[in-house]
Amino acid sequence: MEKEKKEARNFIEAIIDDDLARGKVQQVVTRFPPEPNGYLHIGHAKSICLNFGIAKKYGGRCHLRFDDTNPEKEEQEYIDAICEDVRWLGFDWGSHLYYASDYYEDFYKYAEELIEKGLAYVDDLSAEEIRAYRGTLTEPGRVSPWRDRSPEENMTLFRRMKAGEFKDGEKVLRARIDMSSPNINMRDPVIYRIKHASHPRTKEAWCIYPMYDFAHCISDAIEGITHSVCTLEFEDHRPLYDWFLDHISIENHPRQIEFARLNVTQTVMSKRKLLSFVSEGLVNGWDDPRMPTIAGLRRRGFTPESIRAFAEAVGVAKANSVVDSAMLDYFIRDDLNRRAPRVMAVLRPVKVVIDNYPEDKVEWVEAENNPNDPGAGTRKVPFSREIYIEEEDFMEDPPKKYFRLSPGREVRLKHAYYITCTHVDRDEEGKIREIHCTYDPASRGGWTPDERKVKGTLHWLSAAHAVRAEVRLYEPLIREGEGEFDNLINRDSRETLTDAFVEPGLKGIDSGRHFQFLRLGYFFSDPDSSEEKSVFNRVVGLKDTWAKVSQ
Ligand code: ATP
Ligand code: MG
């Protein structure tokens, strides 16, 4: 048993188990540290599930910390959206909501400590010069002419930087580490820059702002984080994370652990690109159902459970890889298969007239709500002489393997009768006006006493009872294939069907409800729905392409 448990844990849990066993850590504390410069996406969801999941598993806690050290791109709208999304995913930070900007005084104090110790200096080189002096992977860096300023001079200059005496870019504060280090991050990294910008929270109080590497480790230490889990690109920054904490007077020294970021096919995770989709109008905002944002996935009709199950299945790894977007579809399909009531809808209607069915008759046939959930019960659906079926469920000259409706062919109408097509009626342009059929009264419920077989079963709606609805179908924003990113963007990724119909029971349905439209996929009533008109998003089709691939 014990052995099995050990094998099942991931490498991060192995590290934590070890830290707990050695008494290095008593209570596990993690954090999720988003920069409020955009909405959260599915990659962030992975990180949220991981950090909050670890805290939960070990009976510890997870902080939500806004990494708001870049005053220019950060907005309150993003802060609010991030809080909402983390909560919606099912996680709770309790009273542990923090902002890096709450620690500005601390960062400043530690910067002065480094100056006093001769471990930081004010540099007058420009940004370009600093870059040029930094060297390359094969070439050591060159020292700045300002590197040997005395601690007193550095202190005076740094205080003057803080007082606003210099312009943006005129001076920076750098850590004095090692310009010939093989790790470029250790070549005297910049730790403070001048930015005369108003910050959403601290307003005009500061005109110098700390760099990420300096602010992040100190924020972690102040909050008593034990395990600072981040993505792989920070692996080379870890020596710097440790160096800062080793050289300032702070007690805690969290352990940074890196894992591979989540990438998903046919989408992008870069906030910059996602922002450009929004600002260029490619999508209707951050919560457009095509966006890989949590807000977009929610509006599309994904459930928190499906996203958590996806994140769990992806697991944590040390090597970067790309997950097939079909895997995400698999988890929402799996969840909705269990919980979504089945109903009938016709997206592209064509009328069928059943000539031998009495004109004024209406029968209410019994339909099961969910074959996977015996408790879900049944409902009554009206059947009458004129019905709608799906345009693509009829073909006048069908190929061999086409088992749906065509002249002379008999098919089953789900929950109702067998019908046989006799002829079609076309308008002047040749477009089908009506398909004419006869029905077999003995086939009510979908079978006959002689047990003859029909190969096709169609969904349908009584034309007189059907309720008009808008249905939105989506394709991935990014096409599969190689080449320039811009050429792969699918600018035609949404199809809006304004002439679709649903069962009368769905009239005026609230937004936020899931359904399986028989044979068509899983759908979700969009917030755009009103009393007059329901709007449904297709969450995902019925066909699973991932389960097969993954076996
Ligand atoms: P950028 O730095 O480009 O603005 P970011 O995606 O790194 O974008 P952050 O707000 O810094 O944005 O991310 C918050 C947390 O989410 C970080 O700890 C980061 O490592 C994690 N994270 C971001 N993208 C992914 C991803 N694709 N997979 C897993 N974790 C991610
Ligand atoms: Mg980041």
Coordinates of C-alpha atoms and ligand atoms in Angstrom, one line a residue:
M1 CA 0.0 0.0 0.0
E2 CA 2.7 2.5 1.1
K3 CA 4.7 1.6 -1.9
E4 CA 1.8 2.1 -4.3
K5 CA 1.2 5.5 -2.8
K6 CA 4.8 6.5 -3.3
E7 CA 4.7 5.6 -7.0
A8 CA 1.5 7.5 -7.6
R9 CA 2.8 10.9 -6.4
N10 CA 4.4 13.3 -8.8
F11 CA 7.9 14.8 -8.4
I12 CA 6.7 17.9 -6.7
E13 CA 4.9 15.8 -4.0
A14 CA 8.0 13.8 -3.7
I15 CA 10.0 16.9 -2.8
I16 CA 7.3 18.1 -0.4
D17 CA 7.1 14.7 1.3
D18 CA 10.8 14.8 1.8
D19 CA 10.8 18.3 3.2
L20 CA 8.1 17.3 5.6
A21 CA 9.9 14.1 6.6
R22 CA 13.1 16.0 7.4
G23 CA 11.2 18.5 9.4
K24 CA 12.2 21.3 7.1
V25 CA 8.6 22.2 6.7
Q26 CA 5.7 21.9 9.1
Q27 CA 2.8 23.2 7.1
V28 CA 2.8 23.5 3.3
V29 CA 2.1 27.0 2.0
T30 CA 1.9 27.6 -1.8
R31 CA 0.7 30.6 -3.8
F32 CA -0.7 31.4 -7.2
P33 CA 0.9 34.7 -8.3
P34 CA -0.8 36.1 -11.4
E35 CA 0.2 39.4 -13.0
P36 CA -3.1 41.3 -13.4
N37 CA -2.4 42.2 -17.0
G38 CA -4.9 40.0 -18.7
Y39 CA -7.5 37.3 -18.0
L40 CA -6.5 33.9 -16.8
H41 CA -6.3 31.1 -19.4
I42 CA -6.3 27.3 -19.3
G43 CA -2.5 27.3 -18.6
H44 CA -3.1 29.3 -15.5
A45 CA -5.9 26.9 -14.6
K46 CA -3.3 24.2 -14.5
S47 CA -1.1 26.2 -12.2
I48 CA -4.2 27.1 -10.0
C49 CA -5.2 23.4 -9.7
L50 CA -1.6 22.5 -8.9
N51 CA -1.0 25.1 -6.2
F52 CA -4.4 25.0 -4.5
G53 CA -4.4 21.2 -5.0
I54 CA -1.1 20.7 -3.2
A55 CA -2.3 22.9 -0.3
K56 CA -5.5 20.9 0.0
K57 CA -3.7 17.6 -0.2
Y58 CA -1.3 18.5 2.6
G59 CA -3.7 20.4 4.8
G60 CA -1.8 23.6 4.1
R61 CA -2.9 26.8 2.4
C62 CA -2.6 28.6 -0.9
H63 CA -2.3 32.3 -1.3
L64 CA -3.7 34.4 -4.1
R65 CA -1.1 37.1 -4.8
F66 CA -1.3 39.7 -7.4
D67 CA 2.1 40.3 -8.8
D68 CA 1.5 43.9 -9.5
T69 CA 4.9 45.4 -9.9
N70 CA 4.5 46.7 -13.5
P71 CA 2.2 49.7 -13.1
E72 CA 1.5 50.3 -16.8
K73 CA -0.3 47.2 -17.9
E74 CA -2.2 46.3 -14.8
E75 CA -5.9 47.0 -14.3
Q76 CA -8.6 46.5 -11.7
E77 CA -10.8 44.8 -14.3
Y78 CA -8.2 42.0 -14.5
I79 CA -7.9 41.7 -10.7
D80 CA -11.7 41.2 -10.4
A81 CA -11.8 38.8 -13.3
I82 CA -8.9 36.7 -11.8
C83 CA -10.6 36.5 -8.4
E84 CA -13.9 35.4 -10.0
D85 CA -12.2 32.8 -12.2
V86 CA -10.2 31.2 -9.3
R87 CA -13.4 31.0 -7.2
W88 CA -15.3 29.5 -10.1
L89 CA -12.7 26.8 -10.6
G90 CA -13.6 25.8 -7.0
F91 CA -10.7 27.2 -5.0
D92 CA -10.6 29.5 -2.0
W93 CA -7.8 31.5 -0.7
G94 CA -9.7 32.4 2.5
S95 CA -8.2 35.5 4.0
H96 CA -4.9 35.1 2.1
L97 CA -5.3 37.6 -0.7
Y98 CA -2.1 39.6 -1.2
Y99 CA -0.6 42.1 -3.5
A100 CA 3.1 42.5 -4.2
S101 CA 2.5 46.2 -4.0
D102 CA 1.7 45.8 -0.3
Y103 CA 5.4 45.0 0.1
Y104 CA 6.9 48.0 -1.7
E105 CA 8.4 49.3 1.6
D106 CA 9.9 45.9 2.3
F107 CA 11.5 45.6 -1.1
Y108 CA 12.9 49.0 -0.7
K109 CA 14.3 48.2 2.7
Y110 CA 16.0 45.1 1.4
A111 CA 17.4 47.0 -1.6
E112 CA 19.0 49.4 0.9
E113 CA 20.4 46.5 2.8
L114 CA 22.1 45.1 -0.3
I115 CA 23.5 48.6 -1.0
E116 CA 24.9 48.8 2.6
K117 CA 26.5 45.4 2.2
G118 CA 28.1 46.5 -1.1
L119 CA 25.9 44.0 -3.0
A120 CA 24.0 46.5 -5.1
Y121 CA 24.9 49.6 -7.0
V122 CA 23.3 52.4 -9.0
D123 CA 24.2 52.2 -12.6
D124 CA 24.1 55.1 -15.1
L125 CA 24.3 52.9 -18.2
S126 CA 21.4 53.0 -20.5
A127 CA 19.2 49.9 -21.1
E128 CA 20.9 49.3 -24.4
E129 CA 24.3 49.6 -22.9
I130 CA 23.4 47.2 -20.1
R131 CA 22.3 44.7 -22.7
A132 CA 25.5 45.1 -24.7
Y133 CA 27.7 44.8 -21.6
R134 CA 25.8 41.6 -20.5
G135 CA 27.7 39.3 -22.9
T136 CA 26.3 36.1 -24.3
L137 CA 26.1 32.4 -23.5
T138 CA 29.7 32.0 -24.8
E139 CA 31.1 35.4 -23.8
P140 CA 31.4 36.8 -20.3
G141 CA 29.9 40.2 -19.6
R142 CA 31.8 43.4 -19.0
V143 CA 31.6 45.4 -15.8
S144 CA 29.9 48.7 -15.8
P145 CA 32.1 51.8 -15.1
W146 CA 29.7 52.5 -12.2
R147 CA 30.1 49.2 -10.6
D148 CA 32.6 50.3 -7.9
R149 CA 30.7 53.3 -6.5
S150 CA 30.9 53.3 -2.7
P151 CA 27.9 52.1 -0.7
E152 CA 27.5 55.8 0.6
E153 CA 27.3 57.1 -3.0
N154 CA 25.0 54.3 -4.0
M155 CA 22.7 55.0 -1.1
T156 CA 22.5 58.7 -1.9
L157 CA 21.7 58.0 -5.5
F158 CA 19.2 55.4 -4.8
R159 CA 17.3 57.7 -2.4
R160 CA 17.4 60.4 -5.0
M161 CA 16.0 57.9 -7.5
K162 CA 13.2 57.2 -5.1
A163 CA 12.6 60.9 -4.6
G164 CA 11.9 61.3 -8.2
E165 CA 15.1 63.3 -9.1
F166 CA 15.8 61.3 -12.3
K167 CA 14.0 60.6 -15.4
D168 CA 12.8 57.1 -16.6
G169 CA 15.8 55.0 -17.7
E170 CA 18.4 57.5 -16.4
K171 CA 19.6 55.2 -13.6
V172 CA 18.9 51.7 -12.3
L173 CA 19.8 49.7 -9.2
R174 CA 21.7 46.5 -10.0
A175 CA 22.7 43.6 -7.8
R176 CA 26.5 43.2 -7.7
I177 CA 26.9 39.5 -8.3
D178 CA 29.2 38.2 -11.1
M179 CA 29.6 39.6 -14.6
S180 CA 31.4 36.5 -15.7
S181 CA 28.9 34.0 -14.4
P182 CA 27.9 31.3 -16.9
N183 CA 24.3 32.0 -15.9
I184 CA 23.4 35.3 -17.5
N185 CA 20.7 35.9 -14.9
M186 CA 23.5 36.3 -12.3
R187 CA 25.4 39.0 -14.3
D188 CA 24.4 41.9 -12.1
P189 CA 20.7 41.9 -12.8
V190 CA 18.7 45.1 -12.6
I191 CA 16.6 45.1 -9.4
Y192 CA 14.9 48.5 -9.6
R193 CA 14.0 50.8 -12.5
I194 CA 12.6 54.3 -12.6
K195 CA 9.1 54.6 -13.9
H196 CA 7.1 57.8 -13.4
A197 CA 3.8 56.0 -13.7
S198 CA 0.7 55.9 -11.5
H199 CA 0.1 52.5 -10.0
P200 CA -3.5 51.2 -9.7
R201 CA -3.1 50.7 -6.0
T202 CA -0.2 52.8 -4.8
K203 CA -1.0 55.7 -7.1
E204 CA 1.8 58.3 -7.2
A205 CA 3.6 57.0 -4.1
W206 CA 6.5 55.4 -6.0
C207 CA 8.5 56.2 -9.1
I208 CA 10.8 53.3 -8.7
Y209 CA 9.6 49.7 -9.2
P210 CA 11.3 46.4 -8.4
M211 CA 12.0 43.8 -11.0
Y212 CA 10.1 40.5 -11.0
D213 CA 13.0 38.3 -9.8
F214 CA 13.7 40.6 -6.8
A215 CA 10.1 41.1 -5.8
H216 CA 8.9 37.6 -6.3
C217 CA 11.3 35.7 -3.9
I218 CA 10.9 38.4 -1.2
S219 CA 7.1 38.3 -1.5
D220 CA 7.2 34.5 -1.2
A221 CA 9.5 34.8 1.9
I222 CA 7.4 37.5 3.6
E223 CA 4.3 35.3 3.2
G224 CA 6.0 32.2 4.6
I225 CA 5.5 30.3 1.3
T226 CA 7.2 26.9 1.6
H227 CA 7.1 25.7 -2.0
S228 CA 7.2 28.3 -4.8
V229 CA 6.0 26.4 -7.8
C230 CA 6.6 28.0 -11.1
T231 CA 7.1 27.2 -14.8
L232 CA 10.2 25.8 -16.4
E233 CA 11.5 29.1 -17.9
F234 CA 12.3 30.2 -14.3
E235 CA 14.7 27.3 -13.7
D236 CA 17.7 29.5 -14.7
H237 CA 16.4 32.2 -12.4
R238 CA 16.5 29.9 -9.3
P239 CA 20.1 30.7 -8.4
L240 CA 19.1 34.4 -8.3
Y241 CA 16.0 33.6 -6.3
D242 CA 18.2 31.9 -3.8
W243 CA 21.0 34.6 -3.9
F244 CA 18.6 37.4 -3.0
L245 CA 17.2 35.5 0.0
D246 CA 20.6 34.4 1.1
H247 CA 21.9 38.0 1.2
I248 CA 19.1 39.9 2.9
S249 CA 17.9 39.6 6.5
I250 CA 14.8 37.5 6.0
E251 CA 14.0 34.4 7.9
N252 CA 12.1 32.2 5.4
H253 CA 13.7 30.7 2.4
P254 CA 11.0 29.1 0.2
R255 CA 12.0 26.4 -2.2
Q256 CA 11.4 27.1 -5.9
I257 CA 10.2 24.2 -7.9
E258 CA 9.7 24.3 -11.7
F259 CA 7.3 22.3 -13.8
A260 CA 6.5 22.3 -17.5
R261 CA 3.9 24.8 -18.6
L262 CA 0.8 23.6 -20.3
N263 CA 0.5 24.1 -24.0
V264 CA -2.6 23.0 -26.0
T265 CA -2.9 22.5 -29.7
Q266 CA -4.9 24.9 -31.8
T267 CA -4.8 27.7 -29.3
V268 CA -2.4 30.2 -27.8
M269 CA -1.6 31.0 -24.2
S270 CA 0.3 34.2 -24.6
K271 CA -1.5 37.0 -22.9
R272 CA -0.1 39.4 -25.4
K273 CA -1.6 37.5 -28.3
L274 CA -4.9 37.0 -26.5
L275 CA -5.1 40.7 -25.8
S276 CA -4.5 41.4 -29.5
F277 CA -7.4 39.1 -30.4
V278 CA -9.6 41.1 -28.1
S279 CA -8.3 44.5 -29.2
E280 CA -8.4 43.7 -32.9
G281 CA -12.0 42.4 -32.6
L282 CA -11.2 38.9 -33.8
V283 CA -13.3 37.8 -30.8
N284 CA -16.0 39.5 -28.7
G285 CA -13.9 40.1 -25.6
W286 CA -11.9 38.0 -23.1
D287 CA -14.9 35.8 -22.4
D288 CA -15.7 35.0 -26.0
P289 CA -16.5 31.2 -26.1
R290 CA -13.6 30.6 -28.5
M291 CA -11.0 32.1 -26.1
P292 CA -8.9 29.6 -24.1
T293 CA -9.4 31.9 -21.1
I294 CA -11.3 30.6 -18.1
A295 CA -14.0 33.2 -18.7
G296 CA -14.2 32.0 -22.3
L297 CA -14.4 28.3 -21.4
R298 CA -17.0 29.1 -18.8
R299 CA -19.1 30.9 -21.3
R300 CA -18.6 28.2 -23.9
G301 CA -20.1 25.8 -21.3
F302 CA -17.1 24.1 -19.7
T303 CA -17.6 23.1 -16.1
P304 CA -15.1 23.6 -13.3
E305 CA -15.2 19.9 -12.7
S306 CA -14.1 19.2 -16.3
I307 CA -11.2 21.7 -16.2
R308 CA -10.0 20.2 -12.8
A309 CA -10.2 16.7 -14.2
F310 CA -8.3 17.8 -17.3
A311 CA -5.6 19.5 -15.2
E312 CA -5.3 16.4 -13.1
A313 CA -4.9 14.1 -16.1
V314 CA -2.3 16.3 -17.7
G315 CA -0.2 15.9 -14.6
V316 CA 3.1 17.6 -13.9
A317 CA 6.2 17.1 -15.9
K318 CA 9.7 18.4 -16.1
A319 CA 9.7 18.5 -20.0
N320 CA 7.7 20.8 -22.1
S321 CA 5.1 19.2 -24.4
V322 CA 1.8 20.1 -26.1
V323 CA -1.5 18.6 -25.1
D324 CA -4.0 17.8 -27.8
S325 CA -7.1 20.1 -27.5
A326 CA -9.2 16.9 -28.0
M327 CA -8.2 16.0 -24.5
L328 CA -9.9 19.0 -23.1
D329 CA -13.0 18.2 -25.2
Y330 CA -12.9 14.6 -23.8
F331 CA -13.2 15.8 -20.2
I332 CA -16.1 18.2 -20.8
R333 CA -17.9 15.5 -22.8
D334 CA -17.3 13.0 -20.1
D335 CA -18.8 15.4 -17.5
L336 CA -21.8 16.4 -19.5
N337 CA -22.5 12.9 -20.6
R338 CA -23.3 12.2 -17.0
R339 CA -25.3 15.3 -16.2
A340 CA -26.7 17.0 -19.2
P341 CA -30.4 16.3 -20.0
R342 CA -31.1 15.1 -23.6
V343 CA -33.4 17.1 -25.7
M344 CA -34.1 17.5 -29.4
A345 CA -33.1 20.5 -31.5
V346 CA -32.9 21.0 -35.2
L347 CA -30.2 23.4 -36.3
R348 CA -30.9 23.6 -40.1
P349 CA -34.5 22.7 -40.4
V350 CA -36.3 21.2 -43.4
K351 CA -40.0 20.5 -43.2
V352 CA -41.4 16.9 -43.4
V353 CA -45.2 16.4 -44.0
I354 CA -46.6 13.1 -42.9
D355 CA -49.5 12.7 -45.3
N356 CA -51.3 9.9 -43.6
Y357 CA -51.2 11.5 -40.1
P358 CA -54.4 13.3 -39.1
E359 CA -54.2 17.0 -39.6
D360 CA -55.3 18.2 -36.1
K361 CA -53.8 15.5 -34.1
V362 CA -51.1 16.0 -31.5
E363 CA -49.6 13.2 -29.6
W364 CA -47.2 13.7 -26.6
V365 CA -44.6 11.0 -26.8
E366 CA -42.5 9.9 -23.9
A367 CA -38.8 10.7 -24.1
E368 CA -36.1 9.8 -21.6
N369 CA -34.1 12.7 -20.1
N370 CA -30.8 10.9 -19.7
P371 CA -30.1 7.2 -20.3
N372 CA -27.0 7.5 -18.1
D373 CA -29.0 8.8 -15.2
P374 CA -32.0 6.6 -14.3
G375 CA -33.2 9.2 -11.8
A376 CA -33.5 11.9 -14.5
G377 CA -36.9 10.6 -15.6
T378 CA -38.8 11.3 -18.8
R379 CA -40.7 14.1 -20.4
K380 CA -43.4 14.5 -23.1
V381 CA -42.6 15.8 -26.5
P382 CA -45.3 16.8 -29.0
F383 CA -45.6 15.0 -32.3
S384 CA -47.8 16.1 -35.2
R385 CA -48.3 16.0 -38.9
E386 CA -45.7 18.5 -39.8
I387 CA -42.2 18.2 -38.4
Y388 CA -38.7 19.6 -38.8
I389 CA -35.8 17.4 -39.4
E390 CA -32.1 18.3 -40.1
E391 CA -31.5 19.3 -43.7
E392 CA -28.5 16.9 -43.8
D393 CA -30.7 14.0 -42.7
F394 CA -32.3 13.9 -46.2
M395 CA -30.7 13.1 -49.5
E396 CA -32.5 12.6 -52.7
D397 CA -29.7 10.5 -54.3
P398 CA -27.9 9.0 -51.4
P399 CA -24.6 7.2 -51.6
K400 CA -24.5 3.6 -50.5
K401 CA -23.8 3.9 -46.8
Y402 CA -26.3 6.7 -46.2
F403 CA -28.9 5.4 -43.8
R404 CA -30.9 8.5 -43.2
L405 CA -34.0 9.6 -45.1
S406 CA -34.3 9.4 -48.9
P407 CA -37.1 8.5 -51.3
G408 CA -38.5 5.0 -50.6
R409 CA -36.4 4.7 -47.4
E410 CA -37.8 4.0 -44.0
V411 CA -36.3 5.6 -40.8
R412 CA -37.1 5.9 -37.2
L413 CA -38.0 9.2 -35.6
K414 CA -36.6 9.0 -32.1
H415 CA -39.2 8.3 -29.4
A416 CA -42.0 8.4 -32.1
Y417 CA -42.7 6.5 -35.3
Y418 CA -41.2 5.0 -38.4
I419 CA -41.7 7.1 -41.5
T420 CA -41.1 6.4 -45.2
C421 CA -40.3 9.1 -47.7
T422 CA -42.7 9.2 -50.7
H423 CA -41.6 12.3 -52.6
V424 CA -40.2 15.8 -52.3
D425 CA -41.8 19.1 -53.2
R426 CA -39.5 21.8 -54.5
D427 CA -39.9 25.5 -55.2
E428 CA -39.1 27.3 -58.5
E429 CA -35.4 27.5 -57.6
G430 CA -35.3 23.8 -57.0
K431 CA -34.9 24.2 -53.2
I432 CA -36.8 21.6 -51.1
R433 CA -40.0 23.0 -49.8
E434 CA -41.3 19.9 -48.1
I435 CA -40.4 16.3 -47.8
H436 CA -43.5 14.0 -47.9
C437 CA -43.7 10.8 -45.9
T438 CA -46.1 8.3 -44.6
Y439 CA -45.9 6.8 -41.1
D440 CA -46.7 3.4 -39.7
P441 CA -49.1 3.8 -36.8
A442 CA -48.0 0.5 -35.4
S443 CA -44.4 1.8 -34.8
R444 CA -45.2 4.2 -32.0
G445 CA -42.4 4.5 -29.5
G446 CA -39.8 3.4 -32.2
W447 CA -40.4 -0.3 -32.8
T448 CA -42.9 -2.5 -34.7
P449 CA -44.6 -5.8 -33.9
D450 CA -42.9 -7.4 -36.9
E451 CA -39.6 -6.2 -35.6
R452 CA -38.4 -5.1 -39.0
K453 CA -35.1 -3.2 -38.9
V454 CA -34.5 0.4 -39.8
K455 CA -31.0 1.6 -40.0
G456 CA -31.4 5.3 -39.3
T457 CA -32.8 7.2 -36.3
L458 CA -33.4 10.9 -36.7
H459 CA -34.2 13.7 -34.3
W460 CA -37.1 15.9 -35.1
L461 CA -39.5 18.6 -33.7
S462 CA -43.1 19.2 -34.3
A463 CA -43.2 22.3 -36.5
A464 CA -46.1 23.8 -34.8
H465 CA -44.6 23.5 -31.3
A466 CA -40.9 24.1 -32.0
V467 CA -39.4 27.1 -30.5
R468 CA -37.0 29.3 -32.5
A469 CA -33.5 29.7 -31.0
E470 CA -30.1 31.0 -32.0
V471 CA -27.3 28.5 -32.0
R472 CA -23.6 29.4 -32.2
L473 CA -21.1 26.8 -33.5
Y474 CA -17.4 27.3 -33.0
E475 CA -14.2 26.1 -34.4
P476 CA -10.7 26.5 -33.0
L477 CA -9.2 30.0 -33.3
I478 CA -6.0 28.5 -34.7
R479 CA -5.9 26.1 -37.6
E480 CA -3.7 23.0 -37.5
G481 CA -0.6 23.2 -39.7
E482 CA 2.8 24.9 -40.1
G483 CA 3.6 28.4 -41.0
E484 CA 3.3 32.0 -39.9
F485 CA 1.1 32.4 -36.9
D486 CA -1.0 35.1 -38.5
N487 CA -1.8 32.8 -41.4
L488 CA -3.1 30.1 -39.1
I489 CA -5.6 32.3 -37.4
N490 CA -9.1 31.2 -38.3
R491 CA -11.0 34.4 -38.9
D492 CA -14.2 32.5 -39.6
S493 CA -14.4 30.4 -36.4
R494 CA -18.0 31.2 -35.4
E495 CA -21.1 30.2 -37.2
T496 CA -24.4 31.7 -36.0
L497 CA -27.6 29.9 -36.9
T498 CA -30.6 32.1 -36.3
D499 CA -33.1 29.7 -37.7
A500 CA -32.6 26.8 -35.4
F501 CA -35.4 25.2 -33.3
V502 CA -35.6 23.5 -29.9
E503 CA -38.2 21.6 -28.0
P504 CA -41.1 23.7 -26.5
G505 CA -39.8 22.7 -23.0
L506 CA -36.8 24.9 -23.6
K507 CA -38.8 28.1 -24.2
G508 CA -37.4 30.9 -22.1
I509 CA -34.8 28.7 -20.5
D510 CA -32.3 30.5 -18.2
S511 CA -28.8 31.0 -19.3
G512 CA -26.1 28.7 -17.8
R513 CA -27.9 25.4 -18.5
H514 CA -26.4 22.4 -20.2
F515 CA -28.1 20.1 -22.7
Q516 CA -27.3 17.3 -25.0
F517 CA -29.0 18.0 -28.3
L518 CA -29.5 14.5 -29.6
R519 CA -27.0 13.6 -32.3
L520 CA -25.6 17.2 -32.4
G521 CA -23.5 17.6 -29.3
Y522 CA -23.5 19.4 -25.9
F523 CA -24.9 22.9 -25.7
F524 CA -25.0 25.6 -23.1
S525 CA -27.5 28.5 -22.9
D526 CA -25.5 31.7 -23.3
P527 CA -25.9 34.8 -21.2
D528 CA -27.1 36.6 -24.4
S529 CA -30.4 34.6 -24.0
S530 CA -33.5 36.5 -23.2
E531 CA -37.2 35.8 -22.6
E532 CA -37.8 36.2 -26.3
K533 CA -34.9 34.3 -27.7
S534 CA -32.6 31.6 -26.3
V535 CA -29.0 31.5 -27.5
F536 CA -27.1 28.2 -27.3
N537 CA -23.3 27.7 -27.6
R538 CA -22.1 24.3 -28.8
V539 CA -19.7 23.3 -26.1
V540 CA -18.4 20.2 -27.9
G541 CA -19.6 17.7 -30.5
L542 CA -20.4 14.1 -29.6
K543 CA -17.6 12.4 -31.4
D544 CA -14.6 11.6 -29.3
T545 CA -11.3 11.8 -31.0
W546 CA -9.1 11.7 -28.0
A547 CA -10.0 8.5 -26.1
K548 CA -9.1 6.4 -29.1
V549 CA -5.8 8.2 -29.8
S550 CA -4.8 7.9 -26.1
Q551 CA -5.3 4.2 -25.8
Ligands
ATP1 P1 3.2 36.8 -18.9 O1 4.4 36.6 -17.9 O2 3.5 36.6 -20.3 O3 2.4 38.0 -18.6 P2 2.2 34.4 -17.6 O4 1.3 33.5 -18.3 O5 3.5 34.0 -17.1 O6 2.3 35.6 -18.6 P3 1.4 35.2 -15.0 O7 0.3 36.0 -14.6 O8 2.8 35.6 -14.6 O9 1.4 35.1 -16.5 O10 1.2 33.7 -14.5 C1 0.8 33.4 -13.2 C2 1.2 32.0 -12.9 O11 0.6 31.1 -13.8 C3 2.7 31.8 -13.0 O12 3.1 31.1 -11.8 C4 2.9 31.0 -14.2 O13 4.1 30.2 -14.0 C5 1.7 30.2 -14.3 N1 1.4 29.9 -15.7 C6 1.3 30.8 -16.7 N2 1.1 30.2 -17.9 C7 1.1 28.8 -17.6 C8 0.9 27.7 -18.4 N3 0.8 27.7 -19.8 N4 1.0 26.5 -17.8 C9 1.2 26.4 -16.5 N5 1.3 27.5 -15.7 C10 1.3 28.7 -16.2
MG2 MG 4.7 35.7 -15.8

